[in-house]
PDB file of C-alpha atoms in Angstrom:
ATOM      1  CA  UNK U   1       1.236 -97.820  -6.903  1.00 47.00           C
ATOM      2  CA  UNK U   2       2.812 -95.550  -9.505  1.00 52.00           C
ATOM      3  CA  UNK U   3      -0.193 -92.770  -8.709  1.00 50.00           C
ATOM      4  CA  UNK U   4       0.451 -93.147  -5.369  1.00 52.00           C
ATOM      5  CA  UNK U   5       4.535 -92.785  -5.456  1.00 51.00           C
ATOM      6  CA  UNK U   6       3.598 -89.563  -7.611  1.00 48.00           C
ATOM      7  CA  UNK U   7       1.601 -88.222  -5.231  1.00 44.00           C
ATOM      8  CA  UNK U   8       4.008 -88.687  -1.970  1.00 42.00           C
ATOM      9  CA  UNK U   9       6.654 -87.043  -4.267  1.00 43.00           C
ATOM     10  CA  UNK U  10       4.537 -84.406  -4.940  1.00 45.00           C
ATOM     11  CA  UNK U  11       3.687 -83.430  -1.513  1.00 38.00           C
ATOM     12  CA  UNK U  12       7.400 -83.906  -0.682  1.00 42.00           C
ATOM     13  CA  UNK U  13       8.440 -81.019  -2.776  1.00 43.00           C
ATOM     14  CA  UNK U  14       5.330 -79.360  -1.406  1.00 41.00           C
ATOM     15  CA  UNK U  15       6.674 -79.343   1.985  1.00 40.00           C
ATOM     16  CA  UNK U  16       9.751 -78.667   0.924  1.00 45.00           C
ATOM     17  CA  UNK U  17       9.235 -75.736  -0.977  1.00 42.00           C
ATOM     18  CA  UNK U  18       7.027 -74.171   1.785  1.00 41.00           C
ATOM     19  CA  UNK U  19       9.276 -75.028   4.681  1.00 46.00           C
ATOM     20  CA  UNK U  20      11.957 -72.947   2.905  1.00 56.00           C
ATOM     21  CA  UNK U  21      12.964 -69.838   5.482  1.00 68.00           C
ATOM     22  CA  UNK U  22      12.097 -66.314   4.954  1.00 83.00           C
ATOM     23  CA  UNK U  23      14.110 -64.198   3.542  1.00 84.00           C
ATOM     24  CA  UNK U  24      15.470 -61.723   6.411  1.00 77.00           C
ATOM     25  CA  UNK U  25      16.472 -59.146   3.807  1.00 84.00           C
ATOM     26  CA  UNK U  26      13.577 -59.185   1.112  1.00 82.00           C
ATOM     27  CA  UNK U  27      11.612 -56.204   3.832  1.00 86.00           C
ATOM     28  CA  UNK U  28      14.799 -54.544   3.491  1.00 93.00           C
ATOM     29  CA  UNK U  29      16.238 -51.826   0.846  1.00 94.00           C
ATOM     30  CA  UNK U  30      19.072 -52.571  -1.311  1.00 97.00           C
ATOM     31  CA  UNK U  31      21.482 -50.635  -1.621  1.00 98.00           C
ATOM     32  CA  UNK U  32      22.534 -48.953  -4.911  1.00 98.00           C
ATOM     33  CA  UNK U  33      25.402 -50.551  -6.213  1.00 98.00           C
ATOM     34  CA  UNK U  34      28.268 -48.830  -8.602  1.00 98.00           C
ATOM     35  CA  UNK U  35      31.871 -48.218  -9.184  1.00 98.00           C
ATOM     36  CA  UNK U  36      34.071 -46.641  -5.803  1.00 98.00           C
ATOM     37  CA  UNK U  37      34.006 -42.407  -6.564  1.00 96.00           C
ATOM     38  CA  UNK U  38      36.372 -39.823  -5.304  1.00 94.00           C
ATOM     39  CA  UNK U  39      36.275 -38.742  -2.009  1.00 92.00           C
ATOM     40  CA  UNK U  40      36.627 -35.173  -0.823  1.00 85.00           C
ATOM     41  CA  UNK U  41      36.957 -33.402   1.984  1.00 82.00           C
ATOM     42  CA  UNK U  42      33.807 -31.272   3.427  1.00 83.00           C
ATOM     43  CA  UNK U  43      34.057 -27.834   1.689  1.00 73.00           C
ATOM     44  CA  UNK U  44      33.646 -26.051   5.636  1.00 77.00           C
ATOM     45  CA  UNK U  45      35.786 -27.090   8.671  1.00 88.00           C
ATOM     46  CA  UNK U  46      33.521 -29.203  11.087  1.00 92.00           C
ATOM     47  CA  UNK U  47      33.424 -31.244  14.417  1.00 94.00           C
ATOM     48  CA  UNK U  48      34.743 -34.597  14.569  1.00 95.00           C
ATOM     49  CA  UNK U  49      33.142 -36.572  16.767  1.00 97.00           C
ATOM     50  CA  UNK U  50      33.808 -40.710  17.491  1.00 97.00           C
ATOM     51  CA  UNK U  51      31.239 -43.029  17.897  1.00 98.00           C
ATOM     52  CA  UNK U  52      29.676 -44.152  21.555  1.00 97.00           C
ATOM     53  CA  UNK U  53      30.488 -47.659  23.080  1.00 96.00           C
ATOM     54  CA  UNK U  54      27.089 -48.249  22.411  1.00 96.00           C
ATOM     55  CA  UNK U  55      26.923 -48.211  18.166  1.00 98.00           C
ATOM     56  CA  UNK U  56      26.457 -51.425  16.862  1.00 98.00           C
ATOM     57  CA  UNK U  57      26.999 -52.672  13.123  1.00 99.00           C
ATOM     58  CA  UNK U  58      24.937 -55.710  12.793  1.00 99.00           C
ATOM     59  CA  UNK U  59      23.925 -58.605  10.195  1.00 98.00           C
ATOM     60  CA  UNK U  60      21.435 -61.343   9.403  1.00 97.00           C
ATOM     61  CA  UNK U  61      22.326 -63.523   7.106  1.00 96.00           C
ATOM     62  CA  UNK U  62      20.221 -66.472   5.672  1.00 94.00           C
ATOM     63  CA  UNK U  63      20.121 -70.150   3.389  1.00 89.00           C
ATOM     64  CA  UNK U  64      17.221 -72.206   2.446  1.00 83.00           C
ATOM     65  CA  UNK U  65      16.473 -73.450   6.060  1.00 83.00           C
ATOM     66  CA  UNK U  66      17.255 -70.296   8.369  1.00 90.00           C
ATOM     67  CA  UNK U  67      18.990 -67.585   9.338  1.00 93.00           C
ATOM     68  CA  UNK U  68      21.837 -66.049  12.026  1.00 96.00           C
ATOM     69  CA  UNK U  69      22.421 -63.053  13.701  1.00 98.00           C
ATOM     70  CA  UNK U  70      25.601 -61.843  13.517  1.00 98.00           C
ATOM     71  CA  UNK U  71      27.821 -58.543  13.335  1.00 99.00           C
ATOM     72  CA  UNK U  72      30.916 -56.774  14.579  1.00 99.00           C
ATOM     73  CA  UNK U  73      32.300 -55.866  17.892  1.00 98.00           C
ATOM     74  CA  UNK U  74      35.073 -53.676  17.360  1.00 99.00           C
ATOM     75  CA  UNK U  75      34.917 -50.796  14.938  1.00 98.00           C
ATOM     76  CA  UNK U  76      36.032 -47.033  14.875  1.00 97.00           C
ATOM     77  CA  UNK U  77      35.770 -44.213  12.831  1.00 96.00           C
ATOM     78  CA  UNK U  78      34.602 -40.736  12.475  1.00 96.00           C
ATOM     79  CA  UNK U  79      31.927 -38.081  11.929  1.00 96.00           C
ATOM     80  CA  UNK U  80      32.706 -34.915  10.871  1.00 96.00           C
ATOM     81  CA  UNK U  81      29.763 -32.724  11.712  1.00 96.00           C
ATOM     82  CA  UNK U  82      29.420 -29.282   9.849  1.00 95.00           C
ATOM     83  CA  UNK U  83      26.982 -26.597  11.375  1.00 94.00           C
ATOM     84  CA  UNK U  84      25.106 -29.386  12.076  1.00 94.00           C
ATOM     85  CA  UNK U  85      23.816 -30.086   8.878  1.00 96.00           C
ATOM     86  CA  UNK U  86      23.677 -33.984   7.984  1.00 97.00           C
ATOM     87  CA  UNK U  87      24.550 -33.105   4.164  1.00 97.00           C
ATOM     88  CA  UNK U  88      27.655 -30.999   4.839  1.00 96.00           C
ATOM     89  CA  UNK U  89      28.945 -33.398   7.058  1.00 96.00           C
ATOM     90  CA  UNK U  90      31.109 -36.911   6.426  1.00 96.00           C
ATOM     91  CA  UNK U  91      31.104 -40.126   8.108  1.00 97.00           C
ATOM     92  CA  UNK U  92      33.962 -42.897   7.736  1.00 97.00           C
ATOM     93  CA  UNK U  93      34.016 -46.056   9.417  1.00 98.00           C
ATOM     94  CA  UNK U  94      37.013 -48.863  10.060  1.00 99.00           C
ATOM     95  CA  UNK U  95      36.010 -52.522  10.817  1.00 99.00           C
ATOM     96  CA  UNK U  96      37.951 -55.052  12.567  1.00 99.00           C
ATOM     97  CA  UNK U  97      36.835 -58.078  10.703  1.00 99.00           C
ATOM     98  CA  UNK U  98      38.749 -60.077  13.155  1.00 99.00           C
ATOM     99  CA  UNK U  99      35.883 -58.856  15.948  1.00 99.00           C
ATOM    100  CA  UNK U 100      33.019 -60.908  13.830  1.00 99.00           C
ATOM    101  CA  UNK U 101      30.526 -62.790  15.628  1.00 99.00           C
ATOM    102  CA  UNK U 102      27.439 -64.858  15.534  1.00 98.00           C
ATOM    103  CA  UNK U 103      24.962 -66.659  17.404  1.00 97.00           C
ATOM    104  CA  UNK U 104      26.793 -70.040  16.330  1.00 95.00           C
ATOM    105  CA  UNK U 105      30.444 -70.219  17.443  1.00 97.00           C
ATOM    106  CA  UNK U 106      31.227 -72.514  14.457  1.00 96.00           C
ATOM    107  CA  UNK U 107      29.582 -70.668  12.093  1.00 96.00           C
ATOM    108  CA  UNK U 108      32.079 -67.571  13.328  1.00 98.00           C
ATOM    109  CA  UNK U 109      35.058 -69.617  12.565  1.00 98.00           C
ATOM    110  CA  UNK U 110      33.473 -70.730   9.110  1.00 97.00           C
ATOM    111  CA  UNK U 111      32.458 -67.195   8.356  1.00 98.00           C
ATOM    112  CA  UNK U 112      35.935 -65.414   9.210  1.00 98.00           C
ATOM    113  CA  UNK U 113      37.680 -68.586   7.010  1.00 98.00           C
ATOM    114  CA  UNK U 114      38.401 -68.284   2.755  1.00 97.00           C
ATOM    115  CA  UNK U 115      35.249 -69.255   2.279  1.00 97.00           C
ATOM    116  CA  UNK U 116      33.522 -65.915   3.343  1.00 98.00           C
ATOM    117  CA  UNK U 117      35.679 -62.972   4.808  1.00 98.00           C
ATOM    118  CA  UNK U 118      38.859 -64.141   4.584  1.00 98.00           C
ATOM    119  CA  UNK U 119      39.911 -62.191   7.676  1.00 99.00           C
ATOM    120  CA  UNK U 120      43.654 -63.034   7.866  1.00 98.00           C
ATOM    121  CA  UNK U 121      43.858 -61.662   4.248  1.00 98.00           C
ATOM    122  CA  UNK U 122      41.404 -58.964   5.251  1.00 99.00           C
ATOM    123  CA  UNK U 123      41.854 -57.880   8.940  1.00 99.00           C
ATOM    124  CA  UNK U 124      39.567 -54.554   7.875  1.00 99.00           C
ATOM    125  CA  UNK U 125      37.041 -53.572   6.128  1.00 99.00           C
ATOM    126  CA  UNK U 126      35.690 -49.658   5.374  1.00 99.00           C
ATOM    127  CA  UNK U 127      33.262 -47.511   4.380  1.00 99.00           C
ATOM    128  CA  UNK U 128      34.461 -43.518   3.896  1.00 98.00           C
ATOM    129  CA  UNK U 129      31.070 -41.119   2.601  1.00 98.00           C
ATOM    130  CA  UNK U 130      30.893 -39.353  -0.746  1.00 98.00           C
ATOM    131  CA  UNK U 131      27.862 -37.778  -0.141  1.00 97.00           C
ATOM    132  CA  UNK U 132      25.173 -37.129   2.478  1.00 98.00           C
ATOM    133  CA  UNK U 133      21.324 -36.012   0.837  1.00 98.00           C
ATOM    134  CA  UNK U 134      18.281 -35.024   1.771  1.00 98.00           C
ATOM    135  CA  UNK U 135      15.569 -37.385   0.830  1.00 96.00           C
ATOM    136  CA  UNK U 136      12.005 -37.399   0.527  1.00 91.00           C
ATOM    137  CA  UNK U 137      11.960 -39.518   4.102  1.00 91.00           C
ATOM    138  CA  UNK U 138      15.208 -38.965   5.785  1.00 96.00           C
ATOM    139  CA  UNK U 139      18.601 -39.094   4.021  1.00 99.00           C
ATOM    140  CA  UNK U 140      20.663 -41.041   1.566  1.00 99.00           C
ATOM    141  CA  UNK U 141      24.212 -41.922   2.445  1.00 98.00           C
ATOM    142  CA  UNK U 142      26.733 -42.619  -0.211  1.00 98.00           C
ATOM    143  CA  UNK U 143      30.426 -43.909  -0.208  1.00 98.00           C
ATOM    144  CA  UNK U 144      32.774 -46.630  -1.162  1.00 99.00           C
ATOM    145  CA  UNK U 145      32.661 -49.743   1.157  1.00 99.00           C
ATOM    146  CA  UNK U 146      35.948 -51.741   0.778  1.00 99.00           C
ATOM    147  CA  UNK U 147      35.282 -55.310   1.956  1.00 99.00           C
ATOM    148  CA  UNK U 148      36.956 -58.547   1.031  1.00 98.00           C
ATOM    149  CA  UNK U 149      39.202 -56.309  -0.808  1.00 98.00           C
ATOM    150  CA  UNK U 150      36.904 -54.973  -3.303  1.00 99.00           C
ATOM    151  CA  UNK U 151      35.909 -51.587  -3.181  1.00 99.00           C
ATOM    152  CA  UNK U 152      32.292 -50.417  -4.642  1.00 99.00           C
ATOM    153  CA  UNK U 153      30.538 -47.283  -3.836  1.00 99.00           C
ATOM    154  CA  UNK U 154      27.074 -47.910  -2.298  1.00 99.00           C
ATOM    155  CA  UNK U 155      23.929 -45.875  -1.696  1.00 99.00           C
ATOM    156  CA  UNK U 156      21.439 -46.283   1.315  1.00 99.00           C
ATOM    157  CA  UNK U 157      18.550 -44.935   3.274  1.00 98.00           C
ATOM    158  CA  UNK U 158      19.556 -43.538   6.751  1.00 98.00           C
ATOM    159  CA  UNK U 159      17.709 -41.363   9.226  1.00 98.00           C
ATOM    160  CA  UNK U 160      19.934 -39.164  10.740  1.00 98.00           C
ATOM    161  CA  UNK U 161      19.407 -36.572  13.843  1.00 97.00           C
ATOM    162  CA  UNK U 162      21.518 -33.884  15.231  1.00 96.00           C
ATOM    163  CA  UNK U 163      20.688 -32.168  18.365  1.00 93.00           C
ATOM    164  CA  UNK U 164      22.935 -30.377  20.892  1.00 88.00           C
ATOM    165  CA  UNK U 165      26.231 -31.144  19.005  1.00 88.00           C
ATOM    166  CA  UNK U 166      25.900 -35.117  18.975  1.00 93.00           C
ATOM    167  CA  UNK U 167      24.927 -37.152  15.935  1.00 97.00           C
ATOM    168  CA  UNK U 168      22.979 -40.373  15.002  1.00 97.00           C
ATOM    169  CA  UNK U 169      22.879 -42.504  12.700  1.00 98.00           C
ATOM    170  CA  UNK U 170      20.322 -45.604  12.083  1.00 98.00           C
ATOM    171  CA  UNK U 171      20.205 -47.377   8.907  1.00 98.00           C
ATOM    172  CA  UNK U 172      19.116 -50.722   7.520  1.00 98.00           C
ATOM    173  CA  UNK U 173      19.400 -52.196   3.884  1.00 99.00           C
ATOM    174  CA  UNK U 174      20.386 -55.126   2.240  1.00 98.00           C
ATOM    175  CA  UNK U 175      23.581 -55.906   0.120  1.00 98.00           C
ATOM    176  CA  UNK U 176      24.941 -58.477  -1.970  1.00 98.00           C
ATOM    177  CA  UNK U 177      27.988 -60.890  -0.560  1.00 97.00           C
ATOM    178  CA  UNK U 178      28.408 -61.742  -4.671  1.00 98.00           C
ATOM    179  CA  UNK U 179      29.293 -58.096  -5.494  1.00 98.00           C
ATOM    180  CA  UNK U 180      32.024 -58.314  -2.998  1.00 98.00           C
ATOM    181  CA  UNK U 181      33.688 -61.289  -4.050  1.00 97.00           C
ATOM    182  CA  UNK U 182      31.934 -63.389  -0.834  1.00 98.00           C
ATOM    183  CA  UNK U 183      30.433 -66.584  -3.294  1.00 96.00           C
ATOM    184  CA  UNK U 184      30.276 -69.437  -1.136  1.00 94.00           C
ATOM    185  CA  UNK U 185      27.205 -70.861  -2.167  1.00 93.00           C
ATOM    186  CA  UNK U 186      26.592 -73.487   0.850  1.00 88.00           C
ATOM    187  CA  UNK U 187      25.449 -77.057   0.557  1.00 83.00           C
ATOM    188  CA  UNK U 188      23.235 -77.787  -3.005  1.00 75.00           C
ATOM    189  CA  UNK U 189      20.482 -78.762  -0.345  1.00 66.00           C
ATOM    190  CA  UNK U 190      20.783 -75.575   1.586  1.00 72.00           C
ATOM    191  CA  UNK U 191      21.973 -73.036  -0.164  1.00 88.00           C
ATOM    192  CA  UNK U 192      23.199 -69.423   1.141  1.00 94.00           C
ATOM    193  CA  UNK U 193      20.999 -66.329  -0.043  1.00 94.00           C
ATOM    194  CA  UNK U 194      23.275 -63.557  -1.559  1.00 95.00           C
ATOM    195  CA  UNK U 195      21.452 -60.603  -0.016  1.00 97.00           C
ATOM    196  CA  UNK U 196      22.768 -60.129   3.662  1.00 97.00           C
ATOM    197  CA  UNK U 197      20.666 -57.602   5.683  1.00 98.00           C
ATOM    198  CA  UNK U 198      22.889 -54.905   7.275  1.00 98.00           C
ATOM    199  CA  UNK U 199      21.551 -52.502  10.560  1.00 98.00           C
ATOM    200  CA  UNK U 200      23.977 -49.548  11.204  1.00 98.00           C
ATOM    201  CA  UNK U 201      23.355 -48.415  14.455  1.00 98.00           C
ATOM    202  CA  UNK U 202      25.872 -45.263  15.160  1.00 98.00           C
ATOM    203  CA  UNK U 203      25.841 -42.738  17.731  1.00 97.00           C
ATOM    204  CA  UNK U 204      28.509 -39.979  18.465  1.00 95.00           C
ATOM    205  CA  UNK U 205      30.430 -38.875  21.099  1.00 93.00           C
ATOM    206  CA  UNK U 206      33.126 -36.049  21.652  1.00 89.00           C
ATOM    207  CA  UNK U 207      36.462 -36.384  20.762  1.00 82.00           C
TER     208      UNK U 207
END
């Protein structure tokens, strides 16, 4: 009796163990991680451009039993081109936090609570560049993200393309919630992943 108890236990945490979820953001990059830097202006006078109705900022985050889709509706910003060279040009972004969604309406209302963005607290969030660079495949952006009201600079693979005065921007990496002060940790049985996979999704259009 006691071999076979053992045995249904084992094959309990077995099942349990593979029916964990996949991890939405272990494909994806992380993004480099240090303290906010100073932000300058570019050194040559440039285009500004907005971004098309069409950009999207989106999210998947994940616990122990799934993931949602999720990300931002309303968002603004700015890309200053200059001679239409990706790494003498800037990028800044503002984020109504307010605007989040997901594919679970109580989820929304859970994630825009204390627990997780806090958005009455912290109706925006932003990201301002420090640096645009040529990479070995595409570019890497840097600049300070301020969510939650913590600001860190970040680092992040992006493939950018210019052509006929209008700019895009695609990008997808993975960040930590923890390193901006987002630590709800979910139920002990189903816990919330820290890593939250990001896609940027940013075209331009004229100002």
């Amino acid at each position: 009796m006691r071999k076979e108890s053992a045995l249904l236990l084992g094959l309990l945490v077995f099942v349990a163990l593979v029916g964990c979820a996949a991890d939405p953001a272990a494909d994806k990059p992380d993004a480099e991680v240090s303290e906010a830097q100073p932000v300058t202006e570019p050194a040559a006078e440039g285009t500004t451009l907005g971004f098309s109705d069409d950009s999207k900022i989106t999210w998947v985050g994940s616990k122990v039993t799934g993931s949602h889709d999720g990300g931002f509706n309303a968002f603004d910003g700015e890309i200053t081109l200059v001679d239409n060279d990706p790494t003498a040009s800037a990028v800044n972004v503002t984020i109504d936090t307010t605007s989040l969604w997901s594919d679970d309406e109580r989820l929304t209302g859970h994630l825009k609570s204390p627990d997780f963005f806090e958005v009455e607290a912290y109706p925006t969030a932003t990201f301002v560049s420090t640096a645009i660079e040529a990479a070995e495949s595409g570019y890497t952006v840097t600049g300070n993200l301020n969510l939650h009201g913590v600001e860190k600079s970040i680092s992040f693979p992006a493939e950018i393309t210019v052509a006929d005065g209008s700019v895009s921007v695609l990008a997808s990496f993975a960040i930590k919630r923890f390193d901006f002060g987002i630590v709800y940790p979910g139920k002990t049985d189903d816990l919330i992943r820290d890593e939250v996979a990001i896609t940027l999704d940013l075209k331009s259009s004229p100002r």
